[in-house]
Coordinates of C-alpha atoms in Angstrom, one line a residue:
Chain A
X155 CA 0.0 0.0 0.0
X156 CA 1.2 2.8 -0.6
X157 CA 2.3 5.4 2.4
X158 CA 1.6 8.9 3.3
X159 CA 5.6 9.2 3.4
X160 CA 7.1 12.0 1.0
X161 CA 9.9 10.6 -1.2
X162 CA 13.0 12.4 -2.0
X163 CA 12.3 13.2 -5.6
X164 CA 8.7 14.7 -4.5
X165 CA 10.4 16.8 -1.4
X166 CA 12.4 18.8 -4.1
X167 CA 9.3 19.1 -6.0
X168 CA 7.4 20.2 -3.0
X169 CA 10.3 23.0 -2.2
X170 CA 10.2 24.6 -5.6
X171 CA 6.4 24.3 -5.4
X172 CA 6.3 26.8 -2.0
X173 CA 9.2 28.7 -3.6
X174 CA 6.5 29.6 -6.6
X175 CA 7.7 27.5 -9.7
X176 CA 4.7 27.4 -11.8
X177 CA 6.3 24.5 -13.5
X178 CA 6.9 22.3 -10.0
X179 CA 3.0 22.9 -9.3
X180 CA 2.0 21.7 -13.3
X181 CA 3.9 18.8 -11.8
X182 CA 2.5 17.9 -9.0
X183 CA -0.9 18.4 -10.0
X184 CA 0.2 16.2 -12.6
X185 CA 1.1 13.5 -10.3
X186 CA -2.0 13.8 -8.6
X187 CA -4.2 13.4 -11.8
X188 CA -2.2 10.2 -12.6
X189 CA -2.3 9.0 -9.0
X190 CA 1.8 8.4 -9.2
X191 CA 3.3 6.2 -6.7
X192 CA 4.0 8.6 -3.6
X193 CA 1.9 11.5 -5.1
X194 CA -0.1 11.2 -1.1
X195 CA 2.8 11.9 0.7
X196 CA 3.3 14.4 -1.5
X197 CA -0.8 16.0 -1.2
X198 CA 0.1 15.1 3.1
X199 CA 2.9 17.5 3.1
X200 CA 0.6 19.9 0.8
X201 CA -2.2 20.4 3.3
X202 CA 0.3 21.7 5.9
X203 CA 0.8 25.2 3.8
X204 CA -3.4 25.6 2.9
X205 CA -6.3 27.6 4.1
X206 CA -4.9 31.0 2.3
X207 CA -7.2 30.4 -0.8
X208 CA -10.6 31.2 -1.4
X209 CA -12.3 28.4 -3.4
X210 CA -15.6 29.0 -5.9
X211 CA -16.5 26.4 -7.8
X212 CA -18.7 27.3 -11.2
X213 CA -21.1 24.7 -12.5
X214 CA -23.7 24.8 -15.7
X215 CA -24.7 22.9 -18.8
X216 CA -22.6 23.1 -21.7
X217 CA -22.6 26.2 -23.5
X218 CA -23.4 28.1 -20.5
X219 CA -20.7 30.3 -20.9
X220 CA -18.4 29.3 -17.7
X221 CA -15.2 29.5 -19.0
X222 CA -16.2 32.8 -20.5
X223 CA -16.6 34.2 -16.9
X224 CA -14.0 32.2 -15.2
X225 CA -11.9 34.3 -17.6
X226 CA -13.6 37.0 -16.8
X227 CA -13.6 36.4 -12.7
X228 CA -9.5 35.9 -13.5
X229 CA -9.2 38.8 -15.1
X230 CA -11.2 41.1 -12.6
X231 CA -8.9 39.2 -9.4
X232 CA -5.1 40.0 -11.1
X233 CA -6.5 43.9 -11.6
X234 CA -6.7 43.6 -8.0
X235 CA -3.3 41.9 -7.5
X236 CA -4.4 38.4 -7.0
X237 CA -2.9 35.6 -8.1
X238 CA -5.5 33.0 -9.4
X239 CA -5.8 29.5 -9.9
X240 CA -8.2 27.7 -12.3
X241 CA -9.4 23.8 -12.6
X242 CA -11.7 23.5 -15.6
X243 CA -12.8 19.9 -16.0
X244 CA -14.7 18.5 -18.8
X245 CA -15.8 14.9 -19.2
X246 CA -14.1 12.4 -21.1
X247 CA -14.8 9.8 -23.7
X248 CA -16.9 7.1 -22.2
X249 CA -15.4 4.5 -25.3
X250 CA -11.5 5.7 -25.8
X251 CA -11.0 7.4 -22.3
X252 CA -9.5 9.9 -24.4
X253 CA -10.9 13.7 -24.1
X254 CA -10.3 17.1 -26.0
X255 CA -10.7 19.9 -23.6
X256 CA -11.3 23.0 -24.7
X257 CA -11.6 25.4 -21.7
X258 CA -8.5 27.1 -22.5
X259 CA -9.8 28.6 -25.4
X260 CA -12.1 31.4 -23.6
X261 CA -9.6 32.3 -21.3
X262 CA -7.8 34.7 -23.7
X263 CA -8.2 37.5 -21.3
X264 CA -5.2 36.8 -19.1
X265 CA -2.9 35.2 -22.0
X266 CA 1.0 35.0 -21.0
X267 CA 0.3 36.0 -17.1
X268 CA 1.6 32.6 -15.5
X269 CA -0.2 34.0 -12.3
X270 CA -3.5 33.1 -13.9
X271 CA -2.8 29.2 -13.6
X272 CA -5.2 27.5 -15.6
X273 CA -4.8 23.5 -15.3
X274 CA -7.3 21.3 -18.0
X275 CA -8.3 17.7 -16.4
X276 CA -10.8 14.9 -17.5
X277 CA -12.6 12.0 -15.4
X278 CA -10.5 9.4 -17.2
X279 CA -13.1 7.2 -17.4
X280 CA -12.7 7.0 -13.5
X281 CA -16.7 7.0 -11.9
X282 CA -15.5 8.2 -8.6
X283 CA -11.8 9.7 -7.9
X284 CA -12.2 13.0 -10.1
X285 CA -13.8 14.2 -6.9
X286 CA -10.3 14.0 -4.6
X287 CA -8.2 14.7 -8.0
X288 CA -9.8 18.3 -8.2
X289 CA -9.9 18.6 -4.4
X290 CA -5.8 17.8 -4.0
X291 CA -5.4 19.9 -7.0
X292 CA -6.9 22.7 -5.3
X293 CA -4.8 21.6 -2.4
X294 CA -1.8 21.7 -4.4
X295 CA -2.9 25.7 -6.0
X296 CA -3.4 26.6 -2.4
X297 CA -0.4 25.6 -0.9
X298 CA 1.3 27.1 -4.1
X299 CA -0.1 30.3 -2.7
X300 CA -3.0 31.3 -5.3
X301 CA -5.4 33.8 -3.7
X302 CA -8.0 32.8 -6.2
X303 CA -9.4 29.4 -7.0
X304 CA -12.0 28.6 -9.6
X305 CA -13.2 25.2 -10.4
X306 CA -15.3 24.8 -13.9
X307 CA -17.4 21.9 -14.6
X308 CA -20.2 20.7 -16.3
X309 CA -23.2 20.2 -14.1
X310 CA -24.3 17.0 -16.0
X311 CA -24.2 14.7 -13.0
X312 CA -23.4 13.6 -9.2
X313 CA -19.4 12.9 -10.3
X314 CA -19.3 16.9 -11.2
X315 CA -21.7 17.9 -8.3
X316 CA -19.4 16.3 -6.1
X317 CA -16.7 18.1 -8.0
X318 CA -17.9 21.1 -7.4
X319 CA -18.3 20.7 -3.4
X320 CA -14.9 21.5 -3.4
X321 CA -15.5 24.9 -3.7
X322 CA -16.5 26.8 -0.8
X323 CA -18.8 29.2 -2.8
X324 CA -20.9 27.7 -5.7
X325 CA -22.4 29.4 -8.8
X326 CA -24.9 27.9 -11.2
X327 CA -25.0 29.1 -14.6
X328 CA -28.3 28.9 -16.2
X329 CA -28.4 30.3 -20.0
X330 CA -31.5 32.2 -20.9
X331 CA -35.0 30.8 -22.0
X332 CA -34.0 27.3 -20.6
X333 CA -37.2 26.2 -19.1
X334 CA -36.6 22.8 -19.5
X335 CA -32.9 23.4 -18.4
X336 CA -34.4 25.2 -14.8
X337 CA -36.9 21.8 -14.5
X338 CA -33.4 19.8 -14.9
X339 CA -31.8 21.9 -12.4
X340 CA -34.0 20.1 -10.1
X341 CA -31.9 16.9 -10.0
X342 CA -29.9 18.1 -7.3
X343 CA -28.2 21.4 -8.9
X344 CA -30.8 23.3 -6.9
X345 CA -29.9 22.5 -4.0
X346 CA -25.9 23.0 -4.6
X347 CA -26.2 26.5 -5.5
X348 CA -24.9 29.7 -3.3
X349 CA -25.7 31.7 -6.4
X350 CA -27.4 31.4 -9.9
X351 CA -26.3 33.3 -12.5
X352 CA -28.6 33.7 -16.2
X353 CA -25.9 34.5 -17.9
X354 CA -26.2 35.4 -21.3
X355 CA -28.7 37.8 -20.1
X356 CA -28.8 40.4 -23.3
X357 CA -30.8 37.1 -24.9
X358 CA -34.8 36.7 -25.2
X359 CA -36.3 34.8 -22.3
X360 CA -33.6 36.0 -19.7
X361 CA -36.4 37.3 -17.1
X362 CA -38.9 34.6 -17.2
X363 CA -35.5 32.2 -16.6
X364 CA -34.9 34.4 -14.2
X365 CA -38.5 34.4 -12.4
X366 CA -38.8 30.4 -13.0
X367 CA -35.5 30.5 -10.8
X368 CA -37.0 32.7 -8.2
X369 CA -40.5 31.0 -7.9
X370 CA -38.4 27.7 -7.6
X371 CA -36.3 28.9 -4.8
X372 CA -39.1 29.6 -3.1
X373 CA -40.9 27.0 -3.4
X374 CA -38.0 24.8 -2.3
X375 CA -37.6 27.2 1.2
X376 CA -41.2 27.4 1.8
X377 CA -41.9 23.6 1.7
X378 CA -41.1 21.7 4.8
X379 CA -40.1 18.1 3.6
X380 CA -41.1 19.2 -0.4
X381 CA -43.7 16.9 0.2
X382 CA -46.6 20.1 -1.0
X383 CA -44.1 21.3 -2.9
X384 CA -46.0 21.9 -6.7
X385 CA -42.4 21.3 -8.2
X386 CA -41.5 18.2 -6.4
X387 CA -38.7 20.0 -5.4
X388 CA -37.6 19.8 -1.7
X389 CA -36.0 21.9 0.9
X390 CA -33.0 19.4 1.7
X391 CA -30.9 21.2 1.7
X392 CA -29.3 20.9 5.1
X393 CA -27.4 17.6 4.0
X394 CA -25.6 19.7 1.7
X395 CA -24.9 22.7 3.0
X396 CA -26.6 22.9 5.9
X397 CA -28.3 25.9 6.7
X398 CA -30.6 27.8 4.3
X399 CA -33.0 30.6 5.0
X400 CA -36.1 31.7 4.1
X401 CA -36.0 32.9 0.2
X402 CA -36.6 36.6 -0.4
X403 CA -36.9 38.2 -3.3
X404 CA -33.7 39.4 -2.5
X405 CA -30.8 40.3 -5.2
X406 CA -30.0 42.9 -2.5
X407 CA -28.0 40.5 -0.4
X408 CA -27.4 41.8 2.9
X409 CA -24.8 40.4 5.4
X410 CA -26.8 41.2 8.7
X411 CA -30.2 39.4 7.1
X412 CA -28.4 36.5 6.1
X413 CA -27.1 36.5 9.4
X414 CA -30.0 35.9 11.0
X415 CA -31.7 34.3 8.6
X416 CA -29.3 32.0 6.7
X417 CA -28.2 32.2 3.0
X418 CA -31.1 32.7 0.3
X419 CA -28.7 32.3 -3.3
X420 CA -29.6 35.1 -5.4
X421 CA -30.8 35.3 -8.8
X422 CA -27.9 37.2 -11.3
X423 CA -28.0 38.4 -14.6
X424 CA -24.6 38.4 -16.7
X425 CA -23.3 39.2 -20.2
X426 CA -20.2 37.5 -19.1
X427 CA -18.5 38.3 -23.2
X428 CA -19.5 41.9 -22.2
X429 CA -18.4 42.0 -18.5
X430 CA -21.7 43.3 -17.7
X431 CA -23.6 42.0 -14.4
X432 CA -19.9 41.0 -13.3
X433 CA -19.3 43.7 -10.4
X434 CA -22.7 42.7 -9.2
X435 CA -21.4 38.9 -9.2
X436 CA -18.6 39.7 -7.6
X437 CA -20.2 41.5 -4.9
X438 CA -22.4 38.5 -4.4
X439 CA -19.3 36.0 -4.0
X440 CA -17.9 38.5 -1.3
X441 CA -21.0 38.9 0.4
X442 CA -21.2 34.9 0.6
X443 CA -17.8 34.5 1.9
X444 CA -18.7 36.9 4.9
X445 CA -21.6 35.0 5.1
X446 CA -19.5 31.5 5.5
X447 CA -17.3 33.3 8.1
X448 CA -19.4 35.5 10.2
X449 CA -22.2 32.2 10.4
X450 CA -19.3 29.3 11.0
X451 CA -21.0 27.7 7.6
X452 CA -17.4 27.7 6.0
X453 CA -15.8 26.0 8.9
X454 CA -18.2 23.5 9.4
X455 CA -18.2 22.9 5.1
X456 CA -14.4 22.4 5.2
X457 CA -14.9 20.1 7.7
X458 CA -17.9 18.0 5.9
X459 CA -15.6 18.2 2.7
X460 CA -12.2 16.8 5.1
X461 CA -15.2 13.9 6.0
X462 CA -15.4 13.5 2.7
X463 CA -12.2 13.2 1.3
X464 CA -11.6 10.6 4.1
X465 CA -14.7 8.7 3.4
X466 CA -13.6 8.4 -0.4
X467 CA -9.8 7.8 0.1
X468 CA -10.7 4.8 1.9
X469 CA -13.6 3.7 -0.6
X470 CA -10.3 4.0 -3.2
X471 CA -7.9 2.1 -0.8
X472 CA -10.5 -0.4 0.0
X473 CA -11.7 -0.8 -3.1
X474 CA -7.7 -1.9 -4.4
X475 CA -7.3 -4.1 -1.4
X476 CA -10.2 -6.1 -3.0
X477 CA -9.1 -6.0 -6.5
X478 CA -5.7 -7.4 -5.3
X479 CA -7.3 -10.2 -3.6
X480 CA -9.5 -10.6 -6.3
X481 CA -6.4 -10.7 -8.2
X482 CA -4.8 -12.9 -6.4
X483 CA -7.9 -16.2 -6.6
X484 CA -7.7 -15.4 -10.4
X485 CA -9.7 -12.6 -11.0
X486 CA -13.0 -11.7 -11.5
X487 CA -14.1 -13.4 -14.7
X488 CA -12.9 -17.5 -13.1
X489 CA -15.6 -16.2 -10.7
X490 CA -18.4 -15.1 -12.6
X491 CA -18.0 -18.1 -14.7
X492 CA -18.8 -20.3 -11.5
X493 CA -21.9 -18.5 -11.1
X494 CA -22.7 -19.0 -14.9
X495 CA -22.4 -23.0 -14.7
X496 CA -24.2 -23.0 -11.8
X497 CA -21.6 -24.0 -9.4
X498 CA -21.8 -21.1 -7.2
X499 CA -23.9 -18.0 -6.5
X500 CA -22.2 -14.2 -6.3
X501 CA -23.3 -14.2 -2.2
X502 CA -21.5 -17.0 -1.3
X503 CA -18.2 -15.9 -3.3
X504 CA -18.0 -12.6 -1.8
X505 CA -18.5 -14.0 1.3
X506 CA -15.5 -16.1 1.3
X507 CA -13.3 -13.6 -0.2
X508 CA -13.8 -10.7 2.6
X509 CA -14.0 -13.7 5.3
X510 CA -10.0 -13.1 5.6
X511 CA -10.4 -9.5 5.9
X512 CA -13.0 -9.3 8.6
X513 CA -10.9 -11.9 10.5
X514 CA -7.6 -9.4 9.9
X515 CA -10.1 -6.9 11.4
X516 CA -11.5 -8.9 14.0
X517 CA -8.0 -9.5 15.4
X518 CA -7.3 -7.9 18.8
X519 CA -3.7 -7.0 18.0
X520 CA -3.9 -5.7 14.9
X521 CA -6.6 -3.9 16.6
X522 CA -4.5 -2.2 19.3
X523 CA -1.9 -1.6 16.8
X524 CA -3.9 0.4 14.5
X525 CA -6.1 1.8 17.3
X526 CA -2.4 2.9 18.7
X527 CA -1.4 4.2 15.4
X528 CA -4.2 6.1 14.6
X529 CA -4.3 8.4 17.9
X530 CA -0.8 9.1 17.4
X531 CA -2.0 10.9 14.8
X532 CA -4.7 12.6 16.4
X533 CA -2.7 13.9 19.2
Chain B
X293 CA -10.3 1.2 -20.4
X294 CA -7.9 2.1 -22.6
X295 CA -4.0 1.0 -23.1
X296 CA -2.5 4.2 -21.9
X297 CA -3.5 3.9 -18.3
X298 CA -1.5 1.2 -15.8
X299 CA -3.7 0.6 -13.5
X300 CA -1.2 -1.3 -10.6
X301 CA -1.1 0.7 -7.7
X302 CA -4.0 2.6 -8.8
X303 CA -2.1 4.3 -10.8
X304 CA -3.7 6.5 -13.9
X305 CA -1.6 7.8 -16.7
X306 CA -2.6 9.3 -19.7
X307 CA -0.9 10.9 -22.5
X308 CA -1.5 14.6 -22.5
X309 CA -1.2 16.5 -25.8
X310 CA -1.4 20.3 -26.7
X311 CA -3.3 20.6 -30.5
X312 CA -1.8 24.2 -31.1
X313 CA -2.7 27.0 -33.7
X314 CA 0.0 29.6 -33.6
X315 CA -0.1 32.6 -35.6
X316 CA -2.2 34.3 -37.6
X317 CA -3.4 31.1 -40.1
X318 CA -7.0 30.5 -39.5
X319 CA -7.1 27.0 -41.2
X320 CA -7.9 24.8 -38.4
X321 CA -9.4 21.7 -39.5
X322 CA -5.7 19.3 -39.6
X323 CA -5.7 20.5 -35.8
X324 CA -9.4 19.3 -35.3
X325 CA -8.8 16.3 -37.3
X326 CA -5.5 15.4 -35.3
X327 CA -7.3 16.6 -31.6
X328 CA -10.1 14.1 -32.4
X329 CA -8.2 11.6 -33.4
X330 CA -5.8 11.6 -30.4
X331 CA -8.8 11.7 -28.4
X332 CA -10.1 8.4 -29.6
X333 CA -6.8 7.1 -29.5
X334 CA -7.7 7.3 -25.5
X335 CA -4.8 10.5 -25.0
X336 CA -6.2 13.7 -23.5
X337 CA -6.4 16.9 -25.7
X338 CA -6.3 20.0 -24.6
X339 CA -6.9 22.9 -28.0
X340 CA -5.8 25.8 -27.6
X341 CA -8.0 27.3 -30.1
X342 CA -6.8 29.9 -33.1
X343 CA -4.5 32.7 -33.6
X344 CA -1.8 31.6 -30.6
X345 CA 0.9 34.1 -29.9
X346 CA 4.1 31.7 -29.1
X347 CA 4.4 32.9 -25.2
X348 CA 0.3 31.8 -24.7
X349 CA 1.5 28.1 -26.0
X350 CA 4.3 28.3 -23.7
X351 CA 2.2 29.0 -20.8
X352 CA -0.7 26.5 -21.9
X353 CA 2.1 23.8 -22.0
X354 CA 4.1 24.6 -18.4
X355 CA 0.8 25.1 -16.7
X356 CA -0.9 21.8 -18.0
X357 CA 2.4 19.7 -17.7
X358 CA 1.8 17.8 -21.3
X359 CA 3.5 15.3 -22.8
X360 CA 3.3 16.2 -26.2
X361 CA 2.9 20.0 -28.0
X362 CA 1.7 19.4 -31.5
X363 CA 1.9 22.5 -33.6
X364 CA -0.3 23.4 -36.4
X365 CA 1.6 25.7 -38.7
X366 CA 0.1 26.7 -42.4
X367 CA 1.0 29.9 -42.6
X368 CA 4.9 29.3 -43.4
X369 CA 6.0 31.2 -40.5
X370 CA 7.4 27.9 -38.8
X371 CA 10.6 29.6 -38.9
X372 CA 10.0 32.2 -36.6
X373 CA 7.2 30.9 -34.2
X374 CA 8.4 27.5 -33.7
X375 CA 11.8 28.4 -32.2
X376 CA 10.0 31.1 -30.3
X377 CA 7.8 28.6 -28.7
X378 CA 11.0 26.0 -27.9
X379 CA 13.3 28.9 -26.5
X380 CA 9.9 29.7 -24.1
X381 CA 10.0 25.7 -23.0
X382 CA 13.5 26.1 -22.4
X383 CA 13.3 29.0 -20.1
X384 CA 10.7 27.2 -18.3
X385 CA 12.7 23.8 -17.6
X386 CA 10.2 22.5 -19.6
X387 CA 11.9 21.9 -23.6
X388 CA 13.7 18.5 -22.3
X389 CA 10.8 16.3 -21.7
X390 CA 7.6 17.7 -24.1
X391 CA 8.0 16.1 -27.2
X392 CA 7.7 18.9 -29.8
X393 CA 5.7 17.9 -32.9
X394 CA 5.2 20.4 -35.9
X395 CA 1.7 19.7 -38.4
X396 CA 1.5 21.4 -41.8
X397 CA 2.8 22.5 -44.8
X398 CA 7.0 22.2 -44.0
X399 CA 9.4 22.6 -47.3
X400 CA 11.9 19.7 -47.2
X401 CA 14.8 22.0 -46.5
X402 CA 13.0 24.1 -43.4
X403 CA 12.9 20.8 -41.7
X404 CA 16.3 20.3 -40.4
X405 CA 16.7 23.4 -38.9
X406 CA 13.1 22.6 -37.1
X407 CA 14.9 19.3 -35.8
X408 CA 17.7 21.6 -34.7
X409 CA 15.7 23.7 -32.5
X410 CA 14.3 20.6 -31.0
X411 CA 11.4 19.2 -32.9
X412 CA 10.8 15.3 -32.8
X413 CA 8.9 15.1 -36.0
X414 CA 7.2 16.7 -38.7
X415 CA 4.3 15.6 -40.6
X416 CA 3.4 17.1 -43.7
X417 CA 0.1 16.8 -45.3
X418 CA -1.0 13.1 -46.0
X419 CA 0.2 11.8 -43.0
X420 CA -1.7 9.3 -42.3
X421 CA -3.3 9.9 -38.9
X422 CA -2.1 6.7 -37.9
X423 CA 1.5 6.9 -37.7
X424 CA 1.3 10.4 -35.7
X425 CA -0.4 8.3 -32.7
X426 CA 2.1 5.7 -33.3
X427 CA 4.4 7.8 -33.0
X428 CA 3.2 9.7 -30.0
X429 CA 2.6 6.3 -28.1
X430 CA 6.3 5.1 -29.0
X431 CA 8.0 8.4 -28.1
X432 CA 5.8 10.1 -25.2
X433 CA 6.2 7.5 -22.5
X434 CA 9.9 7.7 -22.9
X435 CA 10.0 10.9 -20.7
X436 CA 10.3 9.6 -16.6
X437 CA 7.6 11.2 -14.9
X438 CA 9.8 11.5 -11.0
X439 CA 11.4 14.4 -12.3

């Protein structure tokens, strides 16, 4: 298995990383994408030099226009002086594995500024795992010192939603006169969202999408359960991101209010090509972030996102301690032949081959060793 | 699952290529052609679009750490730009282990000079599609990725 030790090549490639070598942090996001032997020691020594960055993730269908204002957003933050960070995923080929990703292209605004860092990755056919790629990427931009992180996806699906839950701030993009896009939205989008943004607002239809968004919001904070609620939608929202106010017809969002009351996401409209709408965005994503900090909201997210990361590393770890065994009684297909001829069933076989590892866990010293081990750590 | 990625140790490799339009040319349909093709070959493509000055293709390939730049030149300017873009890898730390393709229309006797300034390979129009990925597949993995 491999260790949360940090080799000697990757300590080198940590120092230049802190020391600000763009091309030492390509790197090491690199080995994170490919999951390179010792690339966790390398994330473990990472997390010691985070919490600097400020993280918003942006989510939408395709054609939304997200990278338009992630280039946008960049260039706004290095007028200020900030250096930013970008992660703009797009899905790959379901068939080949391969992907083209074209994000790059509508980031011309900051072209030849290295302190716009703008890093392309796909899933790689992976189901889970792009999840904790993105999130150690972000790691690995923070520790490098960006004061600006944006992570771009496509909201298709739970693998980007989960993506996106990296972010500590998240905007949906919905593109104008998308009625059947806001009834999609339901599917757990909704529910994700710190902010919607119609972008694309100078096209026809850009206010009803924008009053479809409101009455939904509504709708969703108004029914208890969702079990009246006309949309089906429901008011859930606590497992996500815990707590979520009564919706106003706000737009005017208000730090004190949101105090008392929660967060209610506004409603934006943006010409992202034009820069219009942008200052008001910007003043949203503030006003959210003193929202998080004033309310605890962005301690106790970090802390539901460190759950998660833990929860899914050992899902991965788990998951390759099986496929070794597997491995090791001939794999899987000498087993699902049994069950084809009839000589066995799937129950039985899986019983027997995690019988050895519930008697590993069962054993009291192995027990009191890892029970040792593990408050070490804690101390 | 496709070839490129070794899956012992859970580890995930994939070739990463930059499809690159530099200059003012606007004919991109090789690059598309090539950028779809790598794609079903199972390598990841990043495009950087048209109209590329040399220093944005620089900075597209330090920042996503590929293992192979393919150029897309038409214009005849390969002379200028494509040195331009290997001098900017080289000031990076980056020139020594991005293999450096150039796509396009490259008179015989420009070509050694490209080799000199550190291009792997050129191919000219006709290539078939084929032998590029072949080629990519034989030569990419060659650079050690601990460095």
């Amino acid at each position: 298995m491999s260790d949360a030790g940090l080799h000697d090549a990757d300590e080198a490639l940590l120092e230049r990383l802190l020391e600000g070598d763009h091309r030492a942090l390509a790197r090491a996001i690199s080995r994170i994408e490919d999951r390179a032997p010792g690339y966790r020691g390398l994330v473990s020594a990472l997390y010691g030099h985070t919490g600097n960055a400020t993280v918003v993730g942006i989510t939408g269908s395709p054609g939304a226009g997200k990278s338009t204002l992630v280039d946008k957003l960049a260039e706004h933050y290095r007028e200020r002086g900030e250096t930013v960070g970008v992660v703009a995923i797009d899905p790959s080929s379901p068939f080949s594995g391969g992907a083209v990703l074209g994000d790059r292209i509508r980031m011309a605004s900051t072209v030849g500024d290295m302190d716009v860092f703008v890093r392309s990755m796909s899933a790689r056919g992976r189901l889970g795992g792009l999840s904790s790629a993105t999130a150690d990427a972000v790691v690995a931009m923070d520790a490098f010192g960006k004061d600006r992180i944006l992570v771009e996806t496509v909201g298709a699906g739970q693998n980007e939603i989960d993506v996106v839950r990296t972010a500590d701030t998240v905007v949906v993009l919905v593109p104008p006169g998308a009625g059947d896009t806001v009834q999609t939205l339901k599917a757990g989008i909704l529910e994700i969202a710190d902010c919607f943004v119609v972008n694309k607002a100078d096209r026809e239809g850009a206010d009803r999408t924008v009053q479809e968004l409101q009455e939904m919001l509504q709708v969703g904070a108004h029914g208890p359960g969702g079990d009246g609620g006309t949309s089906g939608f429901t008011a859930h929202d606590a497992g996500h991101h815990g707590v979520r106010g009564v919706a106003g017809h706000d737009s005017d969002p208000d730090g004190d209010d949101h105090l008392e009351e929660g967060w209610s996401p506004p409603v934006l409209e943006t010409v992202a090509t034009r820069g219009t709408g942008l200052s008001a965005l910007l003043e949203s994503l503030e006003d959210h972030r003193t929202y998080l900090e004033r309310s605890g909201e962005l301690a106790a997210r970090r802390r539901a996102r460190h759950g998660a990361d833990i929860e899914a590393l050992l899902r991965d770890d788990l998951g390759a301690l099986v496929a070794r065994e597997l491995e090791t009684v001939g794999g899987v297909d000498a087993l699902a032949e049994a069950v084809a001829d009839g000589r066995s069933d799937p129950y039985r076989l899986v019983d027997a081959l995690v019988e050895p590892l519930e008697r590993c866990l069962a054993d009291e010293d192995v027990r009191d060793r890892a029970e040792g081990d593990l408050e070490a750590l804690l101390e | 699952m496709s070839e490129q990625e070794h899956e012992h140790d859970g580890e995930r490799r994939s070739i990463r290529c930059l499809v690159a339009k530099v200059g003012l040319d606007g004919h991109d349909r090789g690059a598309h052609v090539v950028a779809r093709a790598f794609r079903d070959a199972g390598f990841e493509v990043i495009y950087s679009g048209l109209h590329n000055a040399p220093e944005e293709i620089v900075q597209a390939t330090v920042q996503e750490d590929v293992d192979v730049l393919g150029i897309s030149i038409l214009s005849g300017a390969h002379n200028t730009l494509v040195p331009k873009i290997v001098d900017g890898l080289e000031s990076y730390g980056a020139a020594e282990d991005t293999l450096v393709l150039v796509g396009g229309v490259i008179p015989e006797e420009d070509r050694p000079a490209l080799f000199e300034a550190g291009v792997a390979a050129v191919f000219g129009p006709g290539t078939p599609i084929d032998e590029t990925i072949d080629f990519v597949r034989e030569h990419a993995p060659a650079r050690g990725h601990d460095r």
